[in-house]
PDB file of C-alpha atoms in Angstrom:
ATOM      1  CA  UNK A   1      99.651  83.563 107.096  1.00 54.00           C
ATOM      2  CA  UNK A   2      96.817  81.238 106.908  1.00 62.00           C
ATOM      3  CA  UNK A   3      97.302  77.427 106.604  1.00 70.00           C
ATOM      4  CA  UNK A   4      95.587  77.713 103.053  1.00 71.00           C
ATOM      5  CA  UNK A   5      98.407  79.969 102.052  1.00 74.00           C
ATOM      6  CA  UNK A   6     100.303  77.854 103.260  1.00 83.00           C
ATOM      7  CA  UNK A   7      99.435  74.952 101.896  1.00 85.00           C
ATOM      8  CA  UNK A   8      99.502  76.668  98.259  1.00 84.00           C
ATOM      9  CA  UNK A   9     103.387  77.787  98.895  1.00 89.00           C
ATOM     10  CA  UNK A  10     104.264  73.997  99.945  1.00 92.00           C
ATOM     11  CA  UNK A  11     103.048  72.526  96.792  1.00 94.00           C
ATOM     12  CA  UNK A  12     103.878  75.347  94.705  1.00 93.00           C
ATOM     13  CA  UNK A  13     107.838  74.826  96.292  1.00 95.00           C
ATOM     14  CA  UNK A  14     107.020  71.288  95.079  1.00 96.00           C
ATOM     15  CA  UNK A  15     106.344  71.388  92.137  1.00 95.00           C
ATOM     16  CA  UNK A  16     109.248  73.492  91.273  1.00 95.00           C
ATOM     17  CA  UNK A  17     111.684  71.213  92.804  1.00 95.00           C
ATOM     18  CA  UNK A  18     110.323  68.585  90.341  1.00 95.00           C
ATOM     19  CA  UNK A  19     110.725  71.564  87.250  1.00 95.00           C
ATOM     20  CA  UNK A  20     114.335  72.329  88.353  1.00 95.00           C
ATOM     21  CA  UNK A  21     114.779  68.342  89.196  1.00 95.00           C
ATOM     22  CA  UNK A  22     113.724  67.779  85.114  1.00 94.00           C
ATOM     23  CA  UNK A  23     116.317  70.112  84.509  1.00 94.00           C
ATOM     24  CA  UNK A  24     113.045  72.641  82.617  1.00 93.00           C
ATOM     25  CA  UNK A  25     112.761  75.865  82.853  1.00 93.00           C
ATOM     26  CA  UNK A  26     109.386  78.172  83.524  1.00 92.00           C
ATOM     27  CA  UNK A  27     109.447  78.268  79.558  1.00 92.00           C
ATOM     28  CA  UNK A  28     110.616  75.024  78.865  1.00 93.00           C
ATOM     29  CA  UNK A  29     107.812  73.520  80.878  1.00 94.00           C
ATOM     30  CA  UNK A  30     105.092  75.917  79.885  1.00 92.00           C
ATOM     31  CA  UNK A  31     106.151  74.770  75.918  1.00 92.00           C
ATOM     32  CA  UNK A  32     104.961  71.098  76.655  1.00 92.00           C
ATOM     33  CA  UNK A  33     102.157  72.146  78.913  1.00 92.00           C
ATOM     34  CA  UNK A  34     100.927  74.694  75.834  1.00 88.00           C
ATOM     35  CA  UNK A  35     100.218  77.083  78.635  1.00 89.00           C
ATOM     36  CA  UNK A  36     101.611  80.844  79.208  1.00 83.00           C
ATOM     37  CA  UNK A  37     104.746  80.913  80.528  1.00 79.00           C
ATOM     38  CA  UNK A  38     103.309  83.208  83.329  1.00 86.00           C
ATOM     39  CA  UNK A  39     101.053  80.064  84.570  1.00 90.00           C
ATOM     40  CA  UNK A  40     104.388  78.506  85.427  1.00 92.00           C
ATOM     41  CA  UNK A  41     105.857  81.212  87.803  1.00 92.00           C
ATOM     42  CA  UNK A  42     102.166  81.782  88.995  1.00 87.00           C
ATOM     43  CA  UNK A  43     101.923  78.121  90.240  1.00 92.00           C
ATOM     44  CA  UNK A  44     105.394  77.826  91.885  1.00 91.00           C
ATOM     45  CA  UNK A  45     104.953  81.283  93.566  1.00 91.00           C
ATOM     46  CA  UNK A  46     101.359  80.490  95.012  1.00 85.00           C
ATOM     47  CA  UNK A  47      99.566  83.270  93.084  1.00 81.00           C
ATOM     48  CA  UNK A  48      97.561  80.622  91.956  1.00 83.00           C
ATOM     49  CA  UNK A  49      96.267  77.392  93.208  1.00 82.00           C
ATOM     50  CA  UNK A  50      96.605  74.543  91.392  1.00 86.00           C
ATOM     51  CA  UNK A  51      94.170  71.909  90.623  1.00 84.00           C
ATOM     52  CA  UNK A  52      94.565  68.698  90.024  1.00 85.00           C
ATOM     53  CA  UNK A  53      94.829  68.368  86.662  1.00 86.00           C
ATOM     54  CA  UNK A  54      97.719  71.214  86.792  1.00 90.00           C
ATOM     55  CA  UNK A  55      99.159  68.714  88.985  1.00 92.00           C
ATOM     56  CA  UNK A  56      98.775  66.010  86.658  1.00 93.00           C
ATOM     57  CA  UNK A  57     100.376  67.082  83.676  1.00 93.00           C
ATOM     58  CA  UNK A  58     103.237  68.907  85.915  1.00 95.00           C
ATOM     59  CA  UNK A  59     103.878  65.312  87.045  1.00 94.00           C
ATOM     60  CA  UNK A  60     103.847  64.124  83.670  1.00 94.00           C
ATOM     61  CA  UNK A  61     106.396  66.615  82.167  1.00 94.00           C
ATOM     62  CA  UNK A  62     108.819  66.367  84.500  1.00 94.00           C
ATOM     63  CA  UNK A  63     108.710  62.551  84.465  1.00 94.00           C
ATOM     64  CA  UNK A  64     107.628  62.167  88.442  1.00 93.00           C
ATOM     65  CA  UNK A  65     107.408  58.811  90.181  1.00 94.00           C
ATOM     66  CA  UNK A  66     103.862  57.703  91.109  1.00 91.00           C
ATOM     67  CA  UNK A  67     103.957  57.993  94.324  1.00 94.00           C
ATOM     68  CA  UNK A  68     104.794  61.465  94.022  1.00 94.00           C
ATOM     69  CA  UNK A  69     102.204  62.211  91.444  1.00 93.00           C
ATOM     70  CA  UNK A  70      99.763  61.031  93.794  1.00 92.00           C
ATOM     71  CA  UNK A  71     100.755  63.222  96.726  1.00 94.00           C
ATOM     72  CA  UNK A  72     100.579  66.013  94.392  1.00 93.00           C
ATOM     73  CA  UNK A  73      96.867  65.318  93.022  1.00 92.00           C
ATOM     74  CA  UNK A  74      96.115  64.689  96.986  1.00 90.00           C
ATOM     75  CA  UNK A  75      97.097  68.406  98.021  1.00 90.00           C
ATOM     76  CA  UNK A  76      95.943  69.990  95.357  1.00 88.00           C
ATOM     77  CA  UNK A  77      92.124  68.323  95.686  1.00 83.00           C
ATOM     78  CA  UNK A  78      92.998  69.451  99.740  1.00 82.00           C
ATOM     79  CA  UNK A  79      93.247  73.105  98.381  1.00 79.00           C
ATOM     80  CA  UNK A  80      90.416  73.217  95.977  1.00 70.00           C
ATOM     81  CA  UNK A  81      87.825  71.653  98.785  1.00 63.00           C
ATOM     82  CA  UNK A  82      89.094  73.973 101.209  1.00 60.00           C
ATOM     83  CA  UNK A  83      86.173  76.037 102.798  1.00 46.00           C
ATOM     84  CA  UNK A  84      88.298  78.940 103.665  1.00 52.00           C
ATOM     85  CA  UNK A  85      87.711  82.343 105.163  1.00 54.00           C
ATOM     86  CA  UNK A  86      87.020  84.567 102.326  1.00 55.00           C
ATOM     87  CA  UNK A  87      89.157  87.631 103.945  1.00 54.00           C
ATOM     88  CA  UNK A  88      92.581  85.639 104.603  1.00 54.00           C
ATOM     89  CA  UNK A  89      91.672  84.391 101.281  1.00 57.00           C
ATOM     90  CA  UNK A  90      92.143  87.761  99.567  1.00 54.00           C
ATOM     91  CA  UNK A  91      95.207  88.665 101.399  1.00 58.00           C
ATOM     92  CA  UNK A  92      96.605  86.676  98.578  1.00 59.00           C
ATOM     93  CA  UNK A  93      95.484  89.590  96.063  1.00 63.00           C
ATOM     94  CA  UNK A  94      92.321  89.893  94.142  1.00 70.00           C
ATOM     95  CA  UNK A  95      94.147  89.377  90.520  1.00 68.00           C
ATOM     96  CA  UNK A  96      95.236  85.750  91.912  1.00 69.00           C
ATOM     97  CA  UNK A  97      91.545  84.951  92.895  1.00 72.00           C
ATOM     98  CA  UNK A  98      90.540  85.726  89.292  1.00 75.00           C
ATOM     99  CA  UNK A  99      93.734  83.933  87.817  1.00 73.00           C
ATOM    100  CA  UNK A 100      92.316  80.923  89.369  1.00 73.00           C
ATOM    101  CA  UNK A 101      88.600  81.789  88.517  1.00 79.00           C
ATOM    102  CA  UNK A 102      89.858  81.644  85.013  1.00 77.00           C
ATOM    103  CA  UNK A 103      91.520  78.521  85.296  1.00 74.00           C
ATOM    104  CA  UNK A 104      88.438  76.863  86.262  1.00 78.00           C
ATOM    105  CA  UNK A 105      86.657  78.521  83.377  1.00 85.00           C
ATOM    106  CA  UNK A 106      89.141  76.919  80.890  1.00 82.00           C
ATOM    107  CA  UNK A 107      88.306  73.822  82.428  1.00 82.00           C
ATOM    108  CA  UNK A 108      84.450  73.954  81.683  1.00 91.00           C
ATOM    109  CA  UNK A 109      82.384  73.079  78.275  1.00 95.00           C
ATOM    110  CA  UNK A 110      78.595  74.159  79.983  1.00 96.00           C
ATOM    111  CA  UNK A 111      78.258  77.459  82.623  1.00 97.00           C
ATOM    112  CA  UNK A 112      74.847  77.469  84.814  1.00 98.00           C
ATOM    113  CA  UNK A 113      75.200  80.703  86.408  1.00 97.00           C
ATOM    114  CA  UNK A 114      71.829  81.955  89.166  1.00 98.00           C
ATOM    115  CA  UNK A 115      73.251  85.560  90.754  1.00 96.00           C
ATOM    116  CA  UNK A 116      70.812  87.320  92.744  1.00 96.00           C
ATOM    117  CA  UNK A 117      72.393  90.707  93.417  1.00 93.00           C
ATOM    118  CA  UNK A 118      75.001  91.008  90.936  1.00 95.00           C
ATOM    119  CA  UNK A 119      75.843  91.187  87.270  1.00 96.00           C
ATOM    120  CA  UNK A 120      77.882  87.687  86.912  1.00 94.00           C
ATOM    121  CA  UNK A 121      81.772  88.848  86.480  1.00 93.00           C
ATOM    122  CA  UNK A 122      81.627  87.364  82.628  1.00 95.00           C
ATOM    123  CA  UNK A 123      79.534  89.961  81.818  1.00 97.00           C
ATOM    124  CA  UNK A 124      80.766  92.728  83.709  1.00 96.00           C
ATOM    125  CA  UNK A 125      82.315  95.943  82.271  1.00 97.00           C
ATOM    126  CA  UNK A 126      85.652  97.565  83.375  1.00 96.00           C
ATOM    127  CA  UNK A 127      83.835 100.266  84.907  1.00 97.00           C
ATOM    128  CA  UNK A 128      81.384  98.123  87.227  1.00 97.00           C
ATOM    129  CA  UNK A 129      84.205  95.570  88.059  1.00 95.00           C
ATOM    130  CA  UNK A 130      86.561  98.527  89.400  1.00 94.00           C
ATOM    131  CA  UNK A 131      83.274  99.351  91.807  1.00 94.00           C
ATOM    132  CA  UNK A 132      82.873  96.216  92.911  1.00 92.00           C
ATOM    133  CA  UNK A 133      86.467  95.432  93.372  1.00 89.00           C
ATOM    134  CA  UNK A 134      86.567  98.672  94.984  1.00 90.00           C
ATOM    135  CA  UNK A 135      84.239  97.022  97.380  1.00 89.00           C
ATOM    136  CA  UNK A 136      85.977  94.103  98.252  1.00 83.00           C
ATOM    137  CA  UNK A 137      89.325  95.522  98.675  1.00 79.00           C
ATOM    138  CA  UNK A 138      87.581  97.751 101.396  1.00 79.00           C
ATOM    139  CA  UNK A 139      85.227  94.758 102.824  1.00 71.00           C
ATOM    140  CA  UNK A 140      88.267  92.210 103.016  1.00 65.00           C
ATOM    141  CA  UNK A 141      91.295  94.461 103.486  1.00 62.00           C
ATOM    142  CA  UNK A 142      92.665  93.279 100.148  1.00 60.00           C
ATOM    143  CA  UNK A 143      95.524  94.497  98.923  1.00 62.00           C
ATOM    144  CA  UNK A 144      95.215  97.085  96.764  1.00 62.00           C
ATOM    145  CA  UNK A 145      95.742  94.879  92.884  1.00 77.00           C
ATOM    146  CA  UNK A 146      92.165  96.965  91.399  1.00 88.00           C
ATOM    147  CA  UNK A 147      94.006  97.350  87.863  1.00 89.00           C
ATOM    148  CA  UNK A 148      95.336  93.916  87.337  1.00 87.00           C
ATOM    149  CA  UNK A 149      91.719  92.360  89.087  1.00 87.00           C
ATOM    150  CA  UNK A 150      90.079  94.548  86.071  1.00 91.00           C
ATOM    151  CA  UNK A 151      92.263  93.423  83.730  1.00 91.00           C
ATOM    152  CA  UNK A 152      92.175  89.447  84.417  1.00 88.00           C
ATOM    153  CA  UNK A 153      88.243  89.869  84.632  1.00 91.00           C
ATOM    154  CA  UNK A 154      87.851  91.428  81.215  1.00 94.00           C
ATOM    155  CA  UNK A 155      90.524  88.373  79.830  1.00 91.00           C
ATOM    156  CA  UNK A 156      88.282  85.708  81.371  1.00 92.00           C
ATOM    157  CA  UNK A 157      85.524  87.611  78.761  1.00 94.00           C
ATOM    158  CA  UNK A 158      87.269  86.104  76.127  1.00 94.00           C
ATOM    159  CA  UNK A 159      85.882  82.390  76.584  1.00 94.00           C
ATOM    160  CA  UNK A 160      82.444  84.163  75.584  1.00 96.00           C
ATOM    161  CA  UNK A 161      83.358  84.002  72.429  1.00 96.00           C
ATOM    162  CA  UNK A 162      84.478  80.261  71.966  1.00 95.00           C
ATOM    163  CA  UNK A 163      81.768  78.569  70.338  1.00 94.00           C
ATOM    164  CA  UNK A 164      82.897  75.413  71.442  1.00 95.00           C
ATOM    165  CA  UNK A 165      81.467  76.791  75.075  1.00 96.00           C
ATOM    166  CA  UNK A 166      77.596  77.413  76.058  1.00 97.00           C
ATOM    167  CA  UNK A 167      76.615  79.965  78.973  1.00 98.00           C
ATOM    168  CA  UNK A 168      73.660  80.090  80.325  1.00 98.00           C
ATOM    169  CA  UNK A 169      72.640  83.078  83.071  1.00 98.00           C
ATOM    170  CA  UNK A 170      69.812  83.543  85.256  1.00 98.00           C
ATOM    171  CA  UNK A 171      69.459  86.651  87.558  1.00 97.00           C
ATOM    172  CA  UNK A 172      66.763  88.737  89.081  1.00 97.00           C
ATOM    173  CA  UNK A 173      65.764  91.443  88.085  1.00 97.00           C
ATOM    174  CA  UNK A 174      66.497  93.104  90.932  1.00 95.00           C
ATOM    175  CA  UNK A 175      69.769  92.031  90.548  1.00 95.00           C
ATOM    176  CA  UNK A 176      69.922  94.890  87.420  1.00 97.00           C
ATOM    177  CA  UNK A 177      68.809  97.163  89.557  1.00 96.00           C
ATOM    178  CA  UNK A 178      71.107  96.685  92.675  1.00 94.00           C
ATOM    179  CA  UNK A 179      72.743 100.137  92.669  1.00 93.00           C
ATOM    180  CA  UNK A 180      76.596  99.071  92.936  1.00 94.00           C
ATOM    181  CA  UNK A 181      77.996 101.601  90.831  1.00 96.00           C
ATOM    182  CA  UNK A 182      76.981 105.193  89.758  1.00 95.00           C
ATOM    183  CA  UNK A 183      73.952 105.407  87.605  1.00 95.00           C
ATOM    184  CA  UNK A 184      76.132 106.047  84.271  1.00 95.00           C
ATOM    185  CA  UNK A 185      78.025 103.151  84.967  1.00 96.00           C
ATOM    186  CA  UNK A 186      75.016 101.014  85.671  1.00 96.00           C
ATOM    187  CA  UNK A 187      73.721 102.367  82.139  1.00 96.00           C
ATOM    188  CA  UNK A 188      77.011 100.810  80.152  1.00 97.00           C
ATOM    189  CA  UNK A 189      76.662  97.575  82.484  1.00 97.00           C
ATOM    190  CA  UNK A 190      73.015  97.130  80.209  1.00 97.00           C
ATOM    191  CA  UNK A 191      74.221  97.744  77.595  1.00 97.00           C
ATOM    192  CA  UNK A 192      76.983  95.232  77.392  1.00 97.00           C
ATOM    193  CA  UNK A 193      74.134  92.646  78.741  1.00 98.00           C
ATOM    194  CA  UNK A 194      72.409  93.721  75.679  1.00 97.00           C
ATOM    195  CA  UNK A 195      74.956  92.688  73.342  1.00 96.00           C
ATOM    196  CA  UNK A 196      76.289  89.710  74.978  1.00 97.00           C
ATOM    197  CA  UNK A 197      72.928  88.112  74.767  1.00 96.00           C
ATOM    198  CA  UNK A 198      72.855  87.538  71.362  1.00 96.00           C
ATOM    199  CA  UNK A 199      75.923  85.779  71.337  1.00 97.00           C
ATOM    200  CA  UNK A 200      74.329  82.340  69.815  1.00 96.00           C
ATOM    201  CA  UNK A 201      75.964  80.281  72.706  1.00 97.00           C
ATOM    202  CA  UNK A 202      75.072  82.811  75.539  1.00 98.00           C
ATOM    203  CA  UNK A 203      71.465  82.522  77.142  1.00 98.00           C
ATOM    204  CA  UNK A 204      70.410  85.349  79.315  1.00 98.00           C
ATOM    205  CA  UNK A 205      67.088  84.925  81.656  1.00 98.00           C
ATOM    206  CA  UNK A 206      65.728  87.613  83.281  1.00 98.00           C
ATOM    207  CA  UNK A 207      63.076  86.972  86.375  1.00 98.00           C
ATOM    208  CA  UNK A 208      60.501  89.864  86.350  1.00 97.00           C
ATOM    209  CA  UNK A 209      59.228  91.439  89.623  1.00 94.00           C
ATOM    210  CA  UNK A 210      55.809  90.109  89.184  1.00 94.00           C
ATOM    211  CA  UNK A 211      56.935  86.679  88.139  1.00 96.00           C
ATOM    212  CA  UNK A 212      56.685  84.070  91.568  1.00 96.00           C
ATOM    213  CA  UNK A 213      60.155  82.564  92.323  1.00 96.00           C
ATOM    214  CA  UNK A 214      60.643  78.875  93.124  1.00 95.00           C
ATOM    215  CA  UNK A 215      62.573  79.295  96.370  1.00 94.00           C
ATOM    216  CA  UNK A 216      64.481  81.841  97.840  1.00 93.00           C
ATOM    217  CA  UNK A 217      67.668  83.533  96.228  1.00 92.00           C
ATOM    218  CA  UNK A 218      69.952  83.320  98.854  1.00 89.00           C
ATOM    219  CA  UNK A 219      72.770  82.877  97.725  1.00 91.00           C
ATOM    220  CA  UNK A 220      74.446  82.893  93.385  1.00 94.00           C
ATOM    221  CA  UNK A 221      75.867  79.793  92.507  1.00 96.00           C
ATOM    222  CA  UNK A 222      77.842  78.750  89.044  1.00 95.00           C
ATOM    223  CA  UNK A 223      77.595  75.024  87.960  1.00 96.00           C
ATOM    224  CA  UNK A 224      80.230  73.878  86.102  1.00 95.00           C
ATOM    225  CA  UNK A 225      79.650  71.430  83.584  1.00 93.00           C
ATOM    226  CA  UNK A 226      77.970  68.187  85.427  1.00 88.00           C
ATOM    227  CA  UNK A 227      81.044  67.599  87.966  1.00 85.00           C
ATOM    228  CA  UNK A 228      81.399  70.945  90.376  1.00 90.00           C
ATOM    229  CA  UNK A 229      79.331  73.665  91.833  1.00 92.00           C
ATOM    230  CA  UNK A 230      80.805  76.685  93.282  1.00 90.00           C
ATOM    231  CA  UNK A 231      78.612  79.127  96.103  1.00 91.00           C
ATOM    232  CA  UNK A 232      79.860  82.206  97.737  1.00 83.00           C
ATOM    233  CA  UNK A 233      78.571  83.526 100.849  1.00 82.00           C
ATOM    234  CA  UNK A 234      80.474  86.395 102.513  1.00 79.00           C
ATOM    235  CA  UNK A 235      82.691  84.644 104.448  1.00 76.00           C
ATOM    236  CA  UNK A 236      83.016  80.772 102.454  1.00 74.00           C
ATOM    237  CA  UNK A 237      83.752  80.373  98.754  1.00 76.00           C
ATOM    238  CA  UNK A 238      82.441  76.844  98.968  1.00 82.00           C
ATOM    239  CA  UNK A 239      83.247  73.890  95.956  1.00 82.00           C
ATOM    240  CA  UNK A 240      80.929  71.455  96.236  1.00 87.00           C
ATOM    241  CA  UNK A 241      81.172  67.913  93.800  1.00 85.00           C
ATOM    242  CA  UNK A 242      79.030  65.490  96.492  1.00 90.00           C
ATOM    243  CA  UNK A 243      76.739  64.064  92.986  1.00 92.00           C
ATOM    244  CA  UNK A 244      73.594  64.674  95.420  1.00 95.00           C
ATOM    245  CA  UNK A 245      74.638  68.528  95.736  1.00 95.00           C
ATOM    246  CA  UNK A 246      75.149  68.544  91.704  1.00 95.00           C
ATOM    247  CA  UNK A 247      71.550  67.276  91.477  1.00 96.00           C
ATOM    248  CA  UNK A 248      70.193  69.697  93.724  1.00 96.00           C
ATOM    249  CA  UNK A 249      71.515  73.277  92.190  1.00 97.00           C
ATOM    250  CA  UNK A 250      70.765  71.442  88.659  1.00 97.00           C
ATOM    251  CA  UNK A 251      67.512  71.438  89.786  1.00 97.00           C
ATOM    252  CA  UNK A 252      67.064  74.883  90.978  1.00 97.00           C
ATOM    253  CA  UNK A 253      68.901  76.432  88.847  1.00 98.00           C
ATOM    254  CA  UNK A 254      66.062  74.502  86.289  1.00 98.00           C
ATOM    255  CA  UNK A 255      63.365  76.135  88.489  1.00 98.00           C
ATOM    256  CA  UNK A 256      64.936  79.507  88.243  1.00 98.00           C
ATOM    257  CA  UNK A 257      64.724  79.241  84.429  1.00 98.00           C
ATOM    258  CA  UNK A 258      60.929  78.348  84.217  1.00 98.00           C
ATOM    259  CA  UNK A 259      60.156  81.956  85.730  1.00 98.00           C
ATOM    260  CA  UNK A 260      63.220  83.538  83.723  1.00 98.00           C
ATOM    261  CA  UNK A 261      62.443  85.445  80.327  1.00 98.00           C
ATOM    262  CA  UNK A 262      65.313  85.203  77.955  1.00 97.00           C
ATOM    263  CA  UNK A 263      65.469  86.089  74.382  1.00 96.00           C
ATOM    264  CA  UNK A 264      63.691  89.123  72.614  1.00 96.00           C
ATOM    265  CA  UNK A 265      61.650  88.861  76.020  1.00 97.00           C
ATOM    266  CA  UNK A 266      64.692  89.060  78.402  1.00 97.00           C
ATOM    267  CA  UNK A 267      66.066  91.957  76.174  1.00 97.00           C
ATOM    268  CA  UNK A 268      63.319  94.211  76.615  1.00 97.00           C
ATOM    269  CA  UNK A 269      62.984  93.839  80.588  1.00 97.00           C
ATOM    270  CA  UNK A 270      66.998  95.074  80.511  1.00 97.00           C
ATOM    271  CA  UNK A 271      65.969  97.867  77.941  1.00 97.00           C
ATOM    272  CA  UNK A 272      62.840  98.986  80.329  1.00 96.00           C
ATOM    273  CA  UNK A 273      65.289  98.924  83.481  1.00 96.00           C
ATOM    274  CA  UNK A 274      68.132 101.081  81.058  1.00 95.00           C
ATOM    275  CA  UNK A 275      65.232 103.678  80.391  1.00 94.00           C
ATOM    276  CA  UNK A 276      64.473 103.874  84.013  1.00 93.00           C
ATOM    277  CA  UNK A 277      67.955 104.586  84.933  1.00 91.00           C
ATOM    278  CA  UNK A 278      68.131 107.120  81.890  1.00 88.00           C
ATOM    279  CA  UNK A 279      65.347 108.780  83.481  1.00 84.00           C
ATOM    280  CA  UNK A 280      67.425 108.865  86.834  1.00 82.00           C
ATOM    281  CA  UNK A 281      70.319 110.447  85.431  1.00 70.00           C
ATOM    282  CA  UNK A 282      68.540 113.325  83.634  1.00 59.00           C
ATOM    283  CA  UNK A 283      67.403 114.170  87.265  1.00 57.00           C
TER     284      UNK A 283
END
């Protein structure tokens, strides 16, 4: 066990000691939270990690003394700016990974997404998320959780929808044309691009091969709203919230979108790519 896990299972032991203290239970709790009763037993049983503001309104509930609210908001800051290895990270299953993903997402008004070899997981289909969980799992020694990864992915989906919420998503184009699943697969992945970008709060930017990029794409990296960037490299899931760090990916991700088409333009680079791989599968 890794000292991440371990940190999550000491405050999630914590905080249900404080529950159980209040004399709540997982329902009671999740009633004057307004959150899913599941969230509860999730955070106690370290299938998720919880943030700080989890950890504030826990504290809140159960009436905790201030001293012990601020231990509480001190861990859970420890866990979330913990630079940890990305394969005794997933030894904790790939459906809690996306539980917290979504948590995050919940959290966040304005998504600046930049993925360079990848469709971005809110876009995703079923099919092309079982691929690339198929991946992982195999990369990181996962457990095997493929089904219940697939099925928190396409709930996280949902926030598309809020209007209340804009998204805004930058990729390659060679980042459509990264062959991660079969070719049919690939097909249905444009095609749900293709209707998700004329959501009115989703903006979808496509860089063309002949267009001249700004800097390398070396790694994806989501910005969420003005207070937290998130990169992953292969081994580091890294949360940065330094305000000099926020300023930089702002910036790039604002160079990335000069060279991007989006719109009517953006659609018909994905529709030209979704012919070429039609042409592909009739071979």
């Amino acid at each position: 066990m890794t000292s991440f896990q371990q940190a999550r299972i000491d405050l999630g032991s914590q905080l249900r000691q404080l529950r159980e203290a209040a004399h709540l239970s997982g329902k009671d709790l999740a009633e004057r939270l307004r959150w899913q009763a599941s969230k509860v037993s999730r955070l106690e049983n370290a299938r998720q990690t919880a943030t700080e503001d989890d950890v504030v309104v826990w504290a809140q509930a159960v009436r905790a003394a201030p001293d012990t609210t601020d231990d509480l908001i001190r861990q859970a800051i420890s866990l979330l700016e913990r630079h940890d290895d990305w394969k005794q990270r997933h030894r904790s299953g790939l459906a809690a990974i996306q539980e917290d993903i979504r948590d995050l997402e919940a959290r966040t008004k304005l998504f600046r997404v930049f993925e360079p070899g990848i469709v971005v997981g809110l876009l995703q289909t079923s099919e092309y998320a079982r691929y690339i969980f198929q991946k992982v799992k195999r990369l990181y020694s996962a457990p095997d959780q493929i089904d219940a990864a697939v099925r928190v992915r396409m709930q996280r989906q949902e926030i598309l929808y809020d209007r209340g919420r804009t998204f805004r998503f930058v990729v390659p184009e060679s980042a459509l044309r990264t062959r991660l699943t079969p070719v049919d697969v690939m097909r249905g992945q444009l095609d749900r691009l293709l209707a998700v970008s004329t959501l009115p709060n989703v903006e979808f930017g496509v860089i063309p091969y002949d267009n001249e990029l700004p800097s390398a794409p070396i790694n994806g990296f989501w910005i969420y709203n003005e207070a937290m960037i998130g990169v992953a490299t292969l081994t580091k899931d890294l949360v940065l919230r330094d305000p000099d760090d926020i300023a930089f990916y702002v910036r790039a991700f604002d160079d990335f979108c000069e060279v991007a088409d989006f719109g009517h333009e953006g659609r018909a680079h994905i529709i030209r790519i979704l012919h070429d791989y039609g042409k592909q599968s009739s071979h």
